[in-house]
Coordinates of C-alpha atoms in Angstrom, one line a residue:
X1 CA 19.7 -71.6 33.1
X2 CA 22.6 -69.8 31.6
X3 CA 23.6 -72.9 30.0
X4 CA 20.3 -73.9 28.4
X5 CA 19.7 -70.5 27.4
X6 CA 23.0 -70.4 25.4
X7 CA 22.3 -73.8 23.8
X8 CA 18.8 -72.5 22.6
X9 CA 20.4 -69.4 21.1
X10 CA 23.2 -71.6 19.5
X11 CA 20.8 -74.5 18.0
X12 CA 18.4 -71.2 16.9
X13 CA 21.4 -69.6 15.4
X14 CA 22.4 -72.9 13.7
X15 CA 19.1 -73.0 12.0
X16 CA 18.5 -69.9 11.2
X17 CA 22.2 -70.1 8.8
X18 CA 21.2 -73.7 7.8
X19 CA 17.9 -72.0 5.9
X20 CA 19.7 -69.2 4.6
X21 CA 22.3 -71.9 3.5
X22 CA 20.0 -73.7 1.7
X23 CA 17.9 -70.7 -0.1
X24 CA 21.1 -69.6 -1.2
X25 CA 21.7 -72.4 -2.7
X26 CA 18.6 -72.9 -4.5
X27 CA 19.0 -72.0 -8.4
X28 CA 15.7 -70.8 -10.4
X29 CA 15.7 -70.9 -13.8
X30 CA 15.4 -66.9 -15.2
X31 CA 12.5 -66.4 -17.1
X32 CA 13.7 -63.5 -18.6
X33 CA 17.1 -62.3 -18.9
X34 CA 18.2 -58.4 -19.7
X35 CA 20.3 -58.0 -22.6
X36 CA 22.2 -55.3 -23.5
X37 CA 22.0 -52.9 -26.7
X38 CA 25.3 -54.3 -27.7
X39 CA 24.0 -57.5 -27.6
X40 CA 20.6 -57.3 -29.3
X41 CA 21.4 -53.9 -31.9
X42 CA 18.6 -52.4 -30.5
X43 CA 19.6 -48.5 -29.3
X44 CA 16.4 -47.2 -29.7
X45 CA 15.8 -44.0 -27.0
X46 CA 12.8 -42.1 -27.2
X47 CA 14.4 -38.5 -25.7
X48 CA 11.7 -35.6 -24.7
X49 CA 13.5 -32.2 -24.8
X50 CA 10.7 -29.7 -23.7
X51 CA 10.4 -26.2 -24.5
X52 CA 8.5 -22.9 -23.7
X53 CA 5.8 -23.7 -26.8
X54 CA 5.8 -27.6 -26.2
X55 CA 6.4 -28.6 -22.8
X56 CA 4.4 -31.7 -20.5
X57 CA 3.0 -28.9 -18.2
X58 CA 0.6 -27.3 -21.3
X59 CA -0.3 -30.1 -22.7
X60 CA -1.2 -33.9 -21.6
X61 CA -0.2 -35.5 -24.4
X62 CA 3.9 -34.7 -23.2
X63 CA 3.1 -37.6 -21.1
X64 CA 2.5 -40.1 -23.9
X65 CA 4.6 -42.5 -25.7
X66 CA 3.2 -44.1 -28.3
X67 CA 4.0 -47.8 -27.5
X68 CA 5.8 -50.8 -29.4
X69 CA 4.2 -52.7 -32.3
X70 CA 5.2 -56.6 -32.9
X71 CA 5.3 -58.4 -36.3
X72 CA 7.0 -60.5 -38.9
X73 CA 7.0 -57.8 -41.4
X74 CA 9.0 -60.4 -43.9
X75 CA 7.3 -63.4 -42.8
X76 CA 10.3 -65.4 -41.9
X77 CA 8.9 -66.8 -38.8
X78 CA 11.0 -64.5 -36.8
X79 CA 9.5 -61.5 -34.8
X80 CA 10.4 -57.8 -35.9
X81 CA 10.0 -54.7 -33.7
X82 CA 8.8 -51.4 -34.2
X83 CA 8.9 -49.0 -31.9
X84 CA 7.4 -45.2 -32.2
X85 CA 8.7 -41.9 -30.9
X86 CA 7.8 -38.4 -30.0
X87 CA 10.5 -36.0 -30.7
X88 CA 12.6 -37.8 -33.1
X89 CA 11.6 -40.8 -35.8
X90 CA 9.9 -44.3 -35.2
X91 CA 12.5 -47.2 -36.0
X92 CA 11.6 -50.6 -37.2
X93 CA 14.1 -53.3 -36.6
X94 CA 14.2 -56.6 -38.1
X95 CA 14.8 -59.4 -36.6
X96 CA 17.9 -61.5 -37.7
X97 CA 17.7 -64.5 -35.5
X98 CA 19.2 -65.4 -32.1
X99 CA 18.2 -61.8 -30.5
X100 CA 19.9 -60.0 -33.3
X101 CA 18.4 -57.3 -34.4
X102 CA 18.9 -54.6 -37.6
X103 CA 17.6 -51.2 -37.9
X104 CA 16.2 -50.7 -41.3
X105 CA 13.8 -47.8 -40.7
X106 CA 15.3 -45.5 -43.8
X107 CA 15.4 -48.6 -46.0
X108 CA 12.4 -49.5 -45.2
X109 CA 10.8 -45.8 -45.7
X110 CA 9.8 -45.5 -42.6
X111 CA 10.9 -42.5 -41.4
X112 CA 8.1 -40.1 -39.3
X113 CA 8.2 -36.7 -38.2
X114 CA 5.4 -36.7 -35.9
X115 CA 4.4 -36.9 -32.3
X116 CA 3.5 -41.0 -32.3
X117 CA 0.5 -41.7 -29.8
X118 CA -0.5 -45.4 -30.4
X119 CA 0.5 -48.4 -33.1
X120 CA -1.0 -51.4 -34.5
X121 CA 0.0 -53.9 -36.4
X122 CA -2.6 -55.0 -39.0
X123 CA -2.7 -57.1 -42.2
X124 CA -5.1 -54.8 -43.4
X125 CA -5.3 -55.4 -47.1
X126 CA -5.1 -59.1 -46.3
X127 CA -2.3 -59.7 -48.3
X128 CA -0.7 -62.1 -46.0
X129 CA 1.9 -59.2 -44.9
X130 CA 1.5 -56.7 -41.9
X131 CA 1.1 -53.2 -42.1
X132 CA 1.5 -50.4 -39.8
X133 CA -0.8 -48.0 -38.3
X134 CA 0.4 -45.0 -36.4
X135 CA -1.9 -42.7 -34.3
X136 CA -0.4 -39.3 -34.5
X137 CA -0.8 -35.7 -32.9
X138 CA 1.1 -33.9 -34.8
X139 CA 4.9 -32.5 -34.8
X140 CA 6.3 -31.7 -31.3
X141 CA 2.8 -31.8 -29.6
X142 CA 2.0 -27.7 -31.8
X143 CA -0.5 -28.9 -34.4
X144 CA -2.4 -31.9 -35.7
X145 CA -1.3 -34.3 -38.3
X146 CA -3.1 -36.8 -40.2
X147 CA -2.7 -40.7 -39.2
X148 CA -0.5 -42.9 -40.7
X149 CA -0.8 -46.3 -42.9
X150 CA 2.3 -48.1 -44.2
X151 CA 1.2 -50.4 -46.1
X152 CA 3.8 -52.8 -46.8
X153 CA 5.1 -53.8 -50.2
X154 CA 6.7 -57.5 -49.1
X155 CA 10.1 -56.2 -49.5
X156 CA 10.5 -54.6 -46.3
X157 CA 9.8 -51.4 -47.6
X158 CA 6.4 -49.9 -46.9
X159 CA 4.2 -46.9 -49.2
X160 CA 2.2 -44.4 -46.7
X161 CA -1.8 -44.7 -48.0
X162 CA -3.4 -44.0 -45.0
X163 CA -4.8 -40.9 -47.1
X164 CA -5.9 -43.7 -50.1
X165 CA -7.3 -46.0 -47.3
X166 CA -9.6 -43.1 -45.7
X167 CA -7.9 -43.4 -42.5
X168 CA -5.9 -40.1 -42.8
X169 CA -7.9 -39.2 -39.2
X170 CA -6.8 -35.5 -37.8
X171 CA -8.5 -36.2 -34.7
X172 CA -6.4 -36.2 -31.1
X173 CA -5.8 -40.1 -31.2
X174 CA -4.0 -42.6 -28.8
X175 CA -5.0 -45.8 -30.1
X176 CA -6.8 -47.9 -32.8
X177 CA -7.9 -51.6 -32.8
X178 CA -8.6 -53.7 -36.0
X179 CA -12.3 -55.8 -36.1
X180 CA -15.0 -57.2 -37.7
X181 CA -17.2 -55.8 -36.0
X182 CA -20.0 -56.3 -38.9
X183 CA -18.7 -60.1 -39.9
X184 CA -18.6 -59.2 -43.5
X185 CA -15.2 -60.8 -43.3
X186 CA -13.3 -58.0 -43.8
X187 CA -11.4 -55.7 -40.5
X188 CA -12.9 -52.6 -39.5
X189 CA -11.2 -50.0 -37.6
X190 CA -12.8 -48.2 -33.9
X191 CA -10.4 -45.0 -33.4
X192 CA -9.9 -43.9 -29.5
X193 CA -9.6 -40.1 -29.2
X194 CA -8.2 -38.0 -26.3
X195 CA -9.0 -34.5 -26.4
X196 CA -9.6 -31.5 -24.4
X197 CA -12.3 -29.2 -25.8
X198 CA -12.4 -25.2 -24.7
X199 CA -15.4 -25.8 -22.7
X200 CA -13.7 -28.2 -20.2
X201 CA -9.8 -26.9 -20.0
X202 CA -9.7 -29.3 -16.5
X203 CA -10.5 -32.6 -17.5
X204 CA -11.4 -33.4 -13.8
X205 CA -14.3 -30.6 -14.2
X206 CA -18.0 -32.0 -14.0
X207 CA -20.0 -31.1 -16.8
X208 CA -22.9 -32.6 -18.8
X209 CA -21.7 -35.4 -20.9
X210 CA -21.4 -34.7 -24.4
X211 CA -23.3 -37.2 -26.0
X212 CA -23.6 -35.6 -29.7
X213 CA -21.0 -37.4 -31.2
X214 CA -19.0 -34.1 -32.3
X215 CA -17.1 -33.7 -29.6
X216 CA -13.4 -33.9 -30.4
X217 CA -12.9 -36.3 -27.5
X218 CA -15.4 -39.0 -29.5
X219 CA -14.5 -41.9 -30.6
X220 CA -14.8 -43.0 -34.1
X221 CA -15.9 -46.0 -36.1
X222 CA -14.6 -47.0 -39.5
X223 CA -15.9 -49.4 -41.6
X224 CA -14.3 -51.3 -44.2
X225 CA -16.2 -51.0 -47.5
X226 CA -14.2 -53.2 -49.4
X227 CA -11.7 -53.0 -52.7
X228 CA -12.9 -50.6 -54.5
X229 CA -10.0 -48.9 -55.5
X230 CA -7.8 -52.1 -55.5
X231 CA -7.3 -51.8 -51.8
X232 CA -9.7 -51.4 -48.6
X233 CA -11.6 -48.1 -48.2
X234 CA -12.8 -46.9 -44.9
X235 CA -15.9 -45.1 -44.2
X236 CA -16.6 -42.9 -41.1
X237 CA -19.7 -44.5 -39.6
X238 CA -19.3 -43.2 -36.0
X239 CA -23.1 -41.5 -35.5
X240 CA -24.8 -44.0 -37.4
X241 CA -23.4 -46.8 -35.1
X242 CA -24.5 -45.1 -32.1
X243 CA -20.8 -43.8 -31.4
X244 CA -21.9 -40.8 -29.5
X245 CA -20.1 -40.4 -26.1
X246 CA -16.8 -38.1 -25.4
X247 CA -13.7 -39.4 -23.1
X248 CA -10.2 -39.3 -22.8
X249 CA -9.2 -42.8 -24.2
X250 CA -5.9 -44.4 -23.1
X251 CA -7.1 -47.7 -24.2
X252 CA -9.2 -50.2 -25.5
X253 CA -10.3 -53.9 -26.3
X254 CA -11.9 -56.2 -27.8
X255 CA -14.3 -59.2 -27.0
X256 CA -17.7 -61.0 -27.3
X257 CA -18.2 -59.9 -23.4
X258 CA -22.0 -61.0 -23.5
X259 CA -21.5 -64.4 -25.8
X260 CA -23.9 -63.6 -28.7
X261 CA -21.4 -63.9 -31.5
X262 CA -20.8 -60.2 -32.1
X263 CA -17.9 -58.4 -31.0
X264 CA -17.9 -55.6 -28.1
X265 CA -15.8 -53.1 -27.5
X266 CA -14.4 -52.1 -24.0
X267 CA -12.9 -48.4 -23.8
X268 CA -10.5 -47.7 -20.8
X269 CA -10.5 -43.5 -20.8
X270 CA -8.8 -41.2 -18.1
X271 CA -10.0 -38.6 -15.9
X272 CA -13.8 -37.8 -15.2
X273 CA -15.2 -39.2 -18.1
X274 CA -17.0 -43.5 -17.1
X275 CA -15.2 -46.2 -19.5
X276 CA -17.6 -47.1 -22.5
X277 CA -18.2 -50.5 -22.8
X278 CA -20.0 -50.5 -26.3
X279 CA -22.2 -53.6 -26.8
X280 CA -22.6 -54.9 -30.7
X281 CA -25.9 -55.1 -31.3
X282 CA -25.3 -57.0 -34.7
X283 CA -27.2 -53.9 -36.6
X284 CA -24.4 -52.0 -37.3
X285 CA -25.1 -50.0 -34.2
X286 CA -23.7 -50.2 -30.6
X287 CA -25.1 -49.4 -27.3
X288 CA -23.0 -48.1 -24.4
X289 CA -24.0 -50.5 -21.5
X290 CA -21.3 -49.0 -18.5
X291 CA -24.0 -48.4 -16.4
X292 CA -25.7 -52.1 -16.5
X293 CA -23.0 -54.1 -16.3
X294 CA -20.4 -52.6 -13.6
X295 CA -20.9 -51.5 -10.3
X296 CA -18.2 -49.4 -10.6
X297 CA -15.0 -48.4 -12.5
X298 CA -11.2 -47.3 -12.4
X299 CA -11.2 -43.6 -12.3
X300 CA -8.7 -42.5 -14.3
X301 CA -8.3 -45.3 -16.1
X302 CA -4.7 -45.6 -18.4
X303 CA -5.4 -48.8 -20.1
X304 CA -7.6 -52.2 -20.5
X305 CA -7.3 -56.0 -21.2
X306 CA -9.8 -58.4 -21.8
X307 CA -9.2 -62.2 -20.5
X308 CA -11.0 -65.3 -19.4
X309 CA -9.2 -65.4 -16.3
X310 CA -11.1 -68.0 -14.7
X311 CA -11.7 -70.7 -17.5
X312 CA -15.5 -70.1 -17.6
X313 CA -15.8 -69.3 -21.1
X314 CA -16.4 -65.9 -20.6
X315 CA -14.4 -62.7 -20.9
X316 CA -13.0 -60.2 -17.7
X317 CA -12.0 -56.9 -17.3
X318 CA -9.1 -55.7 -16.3
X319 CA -8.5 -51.5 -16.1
X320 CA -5.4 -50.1 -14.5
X321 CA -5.6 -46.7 -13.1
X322 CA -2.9 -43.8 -12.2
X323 CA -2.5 -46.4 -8.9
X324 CA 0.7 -44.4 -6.8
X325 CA 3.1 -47.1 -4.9
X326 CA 2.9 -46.0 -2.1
X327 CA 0.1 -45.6 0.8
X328 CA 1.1 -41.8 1.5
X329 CA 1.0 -41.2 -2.2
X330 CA -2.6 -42.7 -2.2
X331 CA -3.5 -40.7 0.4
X332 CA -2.2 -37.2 -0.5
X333 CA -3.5 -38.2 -4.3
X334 CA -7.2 -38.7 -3.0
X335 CA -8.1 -35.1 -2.0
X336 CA -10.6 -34.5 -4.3
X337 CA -12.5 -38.0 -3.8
X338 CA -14.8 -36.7 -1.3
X339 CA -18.8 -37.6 -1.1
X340 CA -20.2 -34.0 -2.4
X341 CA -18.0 -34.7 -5.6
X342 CA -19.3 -38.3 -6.0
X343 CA -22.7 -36.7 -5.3
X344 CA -22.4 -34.3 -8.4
X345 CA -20.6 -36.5 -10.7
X346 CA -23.9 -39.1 -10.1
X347 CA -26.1 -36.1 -10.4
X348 CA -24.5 -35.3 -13.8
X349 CA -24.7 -38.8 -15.1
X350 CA -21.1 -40.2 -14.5
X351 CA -21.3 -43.8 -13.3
X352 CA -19.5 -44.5 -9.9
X353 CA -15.6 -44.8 -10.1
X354 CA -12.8 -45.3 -7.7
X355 CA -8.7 -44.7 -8.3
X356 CA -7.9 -48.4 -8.3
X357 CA -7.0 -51.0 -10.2
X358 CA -10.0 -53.5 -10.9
X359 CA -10.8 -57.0 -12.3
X360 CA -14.5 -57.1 -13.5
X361 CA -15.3 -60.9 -13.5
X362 CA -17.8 -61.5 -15.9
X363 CA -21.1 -63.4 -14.9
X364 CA -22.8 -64.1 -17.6
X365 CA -26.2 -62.1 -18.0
X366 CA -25.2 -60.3 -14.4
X367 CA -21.7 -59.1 -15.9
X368 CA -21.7 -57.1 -12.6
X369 CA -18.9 -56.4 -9.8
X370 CA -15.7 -55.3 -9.4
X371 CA -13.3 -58.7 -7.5

């Protein structure tokens, strides 16, 4: 018995290092491999220093970065970076070929001075070049500042116009997209807004939604109304397209989620307030229809994609929420999703929501359910 015993343990044992043997000795090819600032020329930090008057615990926006834009801003087929900061200036750097990359924000006049919230990279005079479009919220988080537009001048320099263009916006931004959302042939612009007004200091506070459209937490709509000037000029059309529901945007995308030709607009926004999911109605208006087509929604939603992600020619939903790692995080993070608040949040008019991550797979005319 002994014997046996020991020969199991020893044939075991063999086996056991024969498959650690042979996964160590299986080589992967990297998909990605981490390069080094020396190696790239890209030292960009974006440092927070807070203070007594602008600090994270006053004021939500401390939490917010403002992202990373892509383009070829000199269209030499390579991929430039820009990336936007808080406390110090945004930095565009160009990119030189094999992974090299040059930081040409002065010579490019690029400098900012302005709390970024959100970029996007946009041909938007349709000039063949890309522009830049920076959602702002002012200097060191203490006041509001108009947007920005550099519009680029095919020299790697770039003009600020975003006052020329009517897209100076002073609203509390995070994020613009670029459609056509009236197919004239020429790029629109929906503006998401995150704000907190004096009658609701808690975000997480159920009140009657504001559905005025004068809220400072709603969104806007700009349309393009051509070249008049020489250049595009924007016109606020927010109310008259039916824009007329507050939240605290993080994000937002766009897609024909119903397949009638028109594009629709998906808005991801945090705490109480539902997500929007703004259906074209080819009019020039918009209807919100959250309720219809989802069962339910993230919570606190902190951003959105849209993507066929089962090859059925239509497009999903995907919304991340503030999801902790771990199950005692969850848990402890969960105190205030009880039934009596879901009872008065469906009372007030919110549609049901749940801190998770979801994937809404789209059915067709029954775009409803959470997978």
């Amino acid at each position: 018995m002994k014997r046996t015993s020991f020969l199991f343990v020893g044939l075991a044992t063999s086996l056991l290092l024969f498959v650690i043997a042979g996964c160590r000795g299986e080589k992967k090819d990297r998909q990605f491999s981490k390069l080094s600032s020396s190696e790239t020329g890209i030292n960009f930090r974006n440092d927070i220093r807070d203070n007594d008057s602008s600090n994270s615990f006053i004021n939500e926006f401390g939490y917010m970065g403002g992202g990373v834009g892509i383009g070829d801003f000199n269209n030499d087929g390579k991929k430039d970076i820009f990336f936007t900061a808080n406390q110090s200036s945004s930095r565009l750097y160009v990119n030189e070929g094999n992974l090299q990359f040059k930081d040409i924000t002065e010579m490019a006049g690029l400098t900012t001075s302005v709390w970024a919230t959100g970029v996007s990279i946009v041909d938007i005079n349709n000039d063949g070049y890309d522009d830049i479009y920076i959602c702002t919220y002012g200097k060191n988080l203490l006041r509001r500042s108009p947007n920005l537009l550099y519009i680029n001048q095919k020299n790697l320099t770039f003009k600020e116009e975003a006052a020329a263009y009517g897209l100076a916006d002073t609203s509390y931004s995070s994020q613009a997209t670029f459609l056509d959302y009236d197919r004239d042939g020429d790029l629109d612009m929906f503006l998401v807004n995150y704000s907190f007004n004096n009658s609701n200091v808690n975000a997480n506070n159920i009140v009657t939604k504001d559905l005025s459209g004068h809220s400072p937490a709603n969104d806007r709509l700009y349309r393009n109304d051509g070249n008049g000037q020489g250049h595009p000029v924007f016109t606020d059309v927010s109310l008259e397209a039916g824009i007329k529901e507050d939240g605290y945007g993080l994000g937002v995308t766009v897609s024909d989620f119903n397949g009638d030709g028109w594009p629709d607009i998906y808005v991801a926004n945090d705490f109480v307030s539902n997500d929007n999911l703004w259906q074209n109605n080819g009019d020039g208006t918009f209807t919100n229809r959250i309720a219809t087509a989802l069962r339910h929604q993230s919570y606190s939603s902190m951003g959105v994609d849209a993507a066929d992600m089962n090859n059925d020619g239509l497009s999903d939903i995907v919304t991340l929420d503030m999801l902790p790692e771990y199950n005692e995080r969850k848990k402890t993070s969960f105190f205030f999703m009880n039934y009596e608040r879901y009872q008065a949040e469906r009372f007030k008019g919110y549609e049901p929501q749940f801190m998770r991550n979801m994937l809404q797979h789209n059915n067709g005319n029954r775009f409803r359910g959470d997978t």
